[in-house]
Short mmCIF file of C-alpha atoms in Angstrom, two decimals:
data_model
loop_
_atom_site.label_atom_id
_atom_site.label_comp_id
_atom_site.label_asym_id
_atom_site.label_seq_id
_atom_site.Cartn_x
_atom_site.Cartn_y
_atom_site.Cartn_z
CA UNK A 147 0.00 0.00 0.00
CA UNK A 148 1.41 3.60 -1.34
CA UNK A 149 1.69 6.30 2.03
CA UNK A 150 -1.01 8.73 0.36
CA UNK A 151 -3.56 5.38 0.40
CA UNK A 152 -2.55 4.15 3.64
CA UNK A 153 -2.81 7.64 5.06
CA UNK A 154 -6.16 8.29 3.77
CA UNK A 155 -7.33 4.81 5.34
CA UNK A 156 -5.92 5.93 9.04
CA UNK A 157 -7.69 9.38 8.52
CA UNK A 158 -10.88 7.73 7.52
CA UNK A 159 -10.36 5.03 10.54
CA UNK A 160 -10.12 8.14 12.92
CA UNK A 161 -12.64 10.09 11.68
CA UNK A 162 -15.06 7.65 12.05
CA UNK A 163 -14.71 6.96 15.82
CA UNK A 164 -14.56 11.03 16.24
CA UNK A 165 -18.40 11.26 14.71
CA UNK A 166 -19.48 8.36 17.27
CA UNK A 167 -18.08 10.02 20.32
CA UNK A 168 -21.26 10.74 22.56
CA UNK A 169 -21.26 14.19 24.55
CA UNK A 170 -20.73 12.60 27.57
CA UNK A 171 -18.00 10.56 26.64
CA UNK A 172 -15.21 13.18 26.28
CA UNK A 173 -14.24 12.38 29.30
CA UNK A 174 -13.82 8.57 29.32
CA UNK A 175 -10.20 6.94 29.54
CA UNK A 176 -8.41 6.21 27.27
CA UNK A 177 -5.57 3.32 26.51
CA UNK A 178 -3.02 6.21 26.37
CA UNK A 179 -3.13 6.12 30.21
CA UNK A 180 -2.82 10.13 30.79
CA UNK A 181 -5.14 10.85 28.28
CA UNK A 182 -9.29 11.39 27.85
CA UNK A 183 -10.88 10.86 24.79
CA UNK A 184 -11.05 14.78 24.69
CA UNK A 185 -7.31 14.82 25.31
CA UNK A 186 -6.76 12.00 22.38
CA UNK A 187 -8.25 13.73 19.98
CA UNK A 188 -7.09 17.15 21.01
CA UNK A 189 -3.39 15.35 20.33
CA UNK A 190 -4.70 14.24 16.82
CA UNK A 191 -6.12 17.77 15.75
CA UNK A 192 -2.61 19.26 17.23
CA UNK A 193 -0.48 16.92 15.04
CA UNK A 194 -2.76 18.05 12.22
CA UNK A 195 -2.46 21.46 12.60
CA UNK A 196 1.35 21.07 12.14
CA UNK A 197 1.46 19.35 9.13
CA UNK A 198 0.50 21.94 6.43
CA UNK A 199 3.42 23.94 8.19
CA UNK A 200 5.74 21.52 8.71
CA UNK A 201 5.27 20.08 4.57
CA UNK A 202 5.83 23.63 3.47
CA UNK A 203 9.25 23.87 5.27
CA UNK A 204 8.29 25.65 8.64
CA UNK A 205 10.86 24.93 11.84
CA UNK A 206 9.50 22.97 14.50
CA UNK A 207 11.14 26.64 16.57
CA UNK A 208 8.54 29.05 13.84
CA UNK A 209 5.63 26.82 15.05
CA UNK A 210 6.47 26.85 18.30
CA UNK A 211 3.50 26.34 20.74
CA UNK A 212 1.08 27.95 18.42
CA UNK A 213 -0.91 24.60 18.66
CA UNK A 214 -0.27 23.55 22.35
CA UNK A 215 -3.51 23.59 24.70
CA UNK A 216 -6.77 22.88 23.86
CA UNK A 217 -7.75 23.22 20.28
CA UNK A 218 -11.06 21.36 20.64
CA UNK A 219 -13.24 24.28 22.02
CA UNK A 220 -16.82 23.81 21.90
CA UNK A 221 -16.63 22.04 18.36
CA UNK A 222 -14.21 19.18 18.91
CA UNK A 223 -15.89 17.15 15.82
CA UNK A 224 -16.08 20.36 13.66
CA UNK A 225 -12.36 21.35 14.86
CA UNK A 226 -11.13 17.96 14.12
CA UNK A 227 -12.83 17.76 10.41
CA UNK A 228 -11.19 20.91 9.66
CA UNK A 229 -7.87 20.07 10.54
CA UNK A 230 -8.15 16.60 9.14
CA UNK A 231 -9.24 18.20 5.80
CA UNK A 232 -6.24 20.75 5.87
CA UNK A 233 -3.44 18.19 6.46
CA UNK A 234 -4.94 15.60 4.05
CA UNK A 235 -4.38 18.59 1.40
CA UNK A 236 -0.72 19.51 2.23
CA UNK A 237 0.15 15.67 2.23
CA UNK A 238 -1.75 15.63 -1.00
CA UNK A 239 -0.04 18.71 -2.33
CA UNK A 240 1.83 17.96 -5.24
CA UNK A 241 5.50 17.03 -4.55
CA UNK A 242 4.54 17.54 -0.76
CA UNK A 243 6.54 14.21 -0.23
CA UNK A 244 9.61 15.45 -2.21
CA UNK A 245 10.95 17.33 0.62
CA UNK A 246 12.38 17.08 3.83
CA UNK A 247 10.04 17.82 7.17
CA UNK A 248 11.68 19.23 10.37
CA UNK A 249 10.28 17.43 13.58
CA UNK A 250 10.78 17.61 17.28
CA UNK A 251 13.63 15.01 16.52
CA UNK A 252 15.89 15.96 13.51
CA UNK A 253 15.37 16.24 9.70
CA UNK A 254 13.63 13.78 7.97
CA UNK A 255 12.26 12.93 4.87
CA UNK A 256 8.76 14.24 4.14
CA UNK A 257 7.54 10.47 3.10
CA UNK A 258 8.78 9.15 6.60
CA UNK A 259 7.02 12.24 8.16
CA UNK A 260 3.77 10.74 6.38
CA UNK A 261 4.32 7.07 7.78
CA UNK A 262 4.67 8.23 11.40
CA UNK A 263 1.13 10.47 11.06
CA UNK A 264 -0.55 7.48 9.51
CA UNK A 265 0.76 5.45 12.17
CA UNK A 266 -0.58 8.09 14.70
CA UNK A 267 -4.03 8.09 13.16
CA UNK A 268 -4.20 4.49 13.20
CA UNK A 269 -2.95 3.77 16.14
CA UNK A 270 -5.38 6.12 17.68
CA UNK A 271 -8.27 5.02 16.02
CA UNK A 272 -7.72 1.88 17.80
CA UNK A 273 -7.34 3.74 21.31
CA UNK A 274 -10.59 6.11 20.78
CA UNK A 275 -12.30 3.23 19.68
CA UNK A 276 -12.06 0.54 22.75
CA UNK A 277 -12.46 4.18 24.95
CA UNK A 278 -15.95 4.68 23.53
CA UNK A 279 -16.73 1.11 23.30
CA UNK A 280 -17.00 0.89 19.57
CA UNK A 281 -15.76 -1.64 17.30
CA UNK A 282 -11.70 -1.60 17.09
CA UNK A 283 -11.46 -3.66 13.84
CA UNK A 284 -9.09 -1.37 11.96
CA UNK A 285 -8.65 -2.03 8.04
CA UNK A 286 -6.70 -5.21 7.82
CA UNK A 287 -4.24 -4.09 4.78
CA UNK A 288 -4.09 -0.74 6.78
CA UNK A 289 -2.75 -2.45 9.64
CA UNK A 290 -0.79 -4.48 7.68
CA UNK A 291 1.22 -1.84 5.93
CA UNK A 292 2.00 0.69 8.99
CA UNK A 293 3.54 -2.57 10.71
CA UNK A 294 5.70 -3.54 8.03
CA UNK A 295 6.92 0.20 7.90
CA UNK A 296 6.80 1.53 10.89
CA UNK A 297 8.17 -1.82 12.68
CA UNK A 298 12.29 -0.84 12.43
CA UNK A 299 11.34 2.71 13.77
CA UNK A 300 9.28 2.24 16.93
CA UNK A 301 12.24 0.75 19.15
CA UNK A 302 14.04 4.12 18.59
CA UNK A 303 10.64 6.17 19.75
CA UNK A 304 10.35 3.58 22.97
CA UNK A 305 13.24 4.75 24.08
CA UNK A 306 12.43 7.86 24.18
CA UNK A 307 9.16 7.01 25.64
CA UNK A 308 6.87 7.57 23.23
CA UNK A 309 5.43 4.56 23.22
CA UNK A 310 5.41 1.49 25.63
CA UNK A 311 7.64 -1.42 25.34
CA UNK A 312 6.18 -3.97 22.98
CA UNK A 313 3.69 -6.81 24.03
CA UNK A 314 4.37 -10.05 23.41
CA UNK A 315 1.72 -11.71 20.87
CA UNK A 316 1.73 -15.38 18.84
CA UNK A 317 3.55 -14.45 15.79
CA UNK A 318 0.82 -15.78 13.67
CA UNK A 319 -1.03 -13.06 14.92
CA UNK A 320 -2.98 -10.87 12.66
CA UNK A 321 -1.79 -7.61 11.68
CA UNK A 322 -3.55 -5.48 13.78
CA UNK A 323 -2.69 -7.61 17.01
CA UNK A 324 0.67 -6.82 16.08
CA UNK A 325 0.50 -3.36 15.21
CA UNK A 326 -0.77 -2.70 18.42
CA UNK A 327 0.87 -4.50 20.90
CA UNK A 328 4.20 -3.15 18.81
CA UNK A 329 3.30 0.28 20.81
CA UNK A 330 2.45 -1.32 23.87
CA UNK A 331 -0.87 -1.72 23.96
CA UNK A 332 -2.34 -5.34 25.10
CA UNK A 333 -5.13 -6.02 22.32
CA UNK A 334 -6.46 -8.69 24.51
CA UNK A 335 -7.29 -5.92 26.93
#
């Protein structure tokens, strides 16, 4: 699966579980231990914000903490749609990919910059899913492809504590099992 596809899937994923969110379940926990599913989605809409910056050469130091806070206020479905629609155009720009992307880490390339956010989105979709108690099947080929790229890259984010060590799982586990117990989530959970 090409990184515009696969990202399109993870936003489509996400946005789904954003329109079932209930008004009073902004609140509820969420796998990401320190976060609500107002806080999870708040982080989303954030790390959509930056992109169209970030994909048209900004410094992570010129966007500064523009986009820290809440960003939800009293629309957090309209907020997110908006934000979701702007990023899926700058990652859709033509030659957006060419380029390099500055993040909070280093220089990297702008397609690498894609994986991670797809990887965010579906990762996420799973999380705001089993917080409102809908179903967390994610697309299989979806799954599938963010594991086989992303897999080589998430032991250097665990150690910086991004993410959770990994979870053990059969490795004839489907691809979703193992995309998510990758970042330290127990899917049997």
């Amino acid at each position: 699966m090409e990184l515009l596809e696969a990202h399109d899937r993870a936003m489509e994923e996400f946005d789904r579980r954003v329109h079932l969110v209930r008004a009073d379940q902004w609140q509820l926990p969420t796998p990401c231990t320190e976060w609500t599913v107002r806080d999870l989605v708040n982080h989303l809409v954030g790390e959509q914000l930056w992109a169209p910056l970030l994909l048209r050469g900004a410094t992570v130091e010129e966007v500064g903490d523009r986009f820290d806070g809440d960003q939800l206020g009293d629309d957090p479905v309209g907020t997110w749609q908006r934000a979701a629609r702007n990023a899926r155009d700058a990652f859709e720009r033509p030659d957006a990919l060419d380029d390099e992307v500055e993040v909070s880490f280093g220089t990297i390339p702008a397609t690498d910059y894609g994986w991670q956010m797809t990887m965010d989105l579906t990762v996420h979709a799973w999380d705001l899913a089993r917080a409102i108690g809908d179903d967390d099947a994610l697309d299989a080929e979806l799954a599938e492809a963010v594991y086989t790229v992303m897999r080589p890259e998430v032991s250097k984010w665990q150690s910086s504590g991004i993410f959770a060590p990994p979870i053990t799982v059969p490795a004839d586990a489907d691809p979703q099992t193992r995309l998510i117990a990758l970042v330290g989530r127990d899917p049997r959970s």
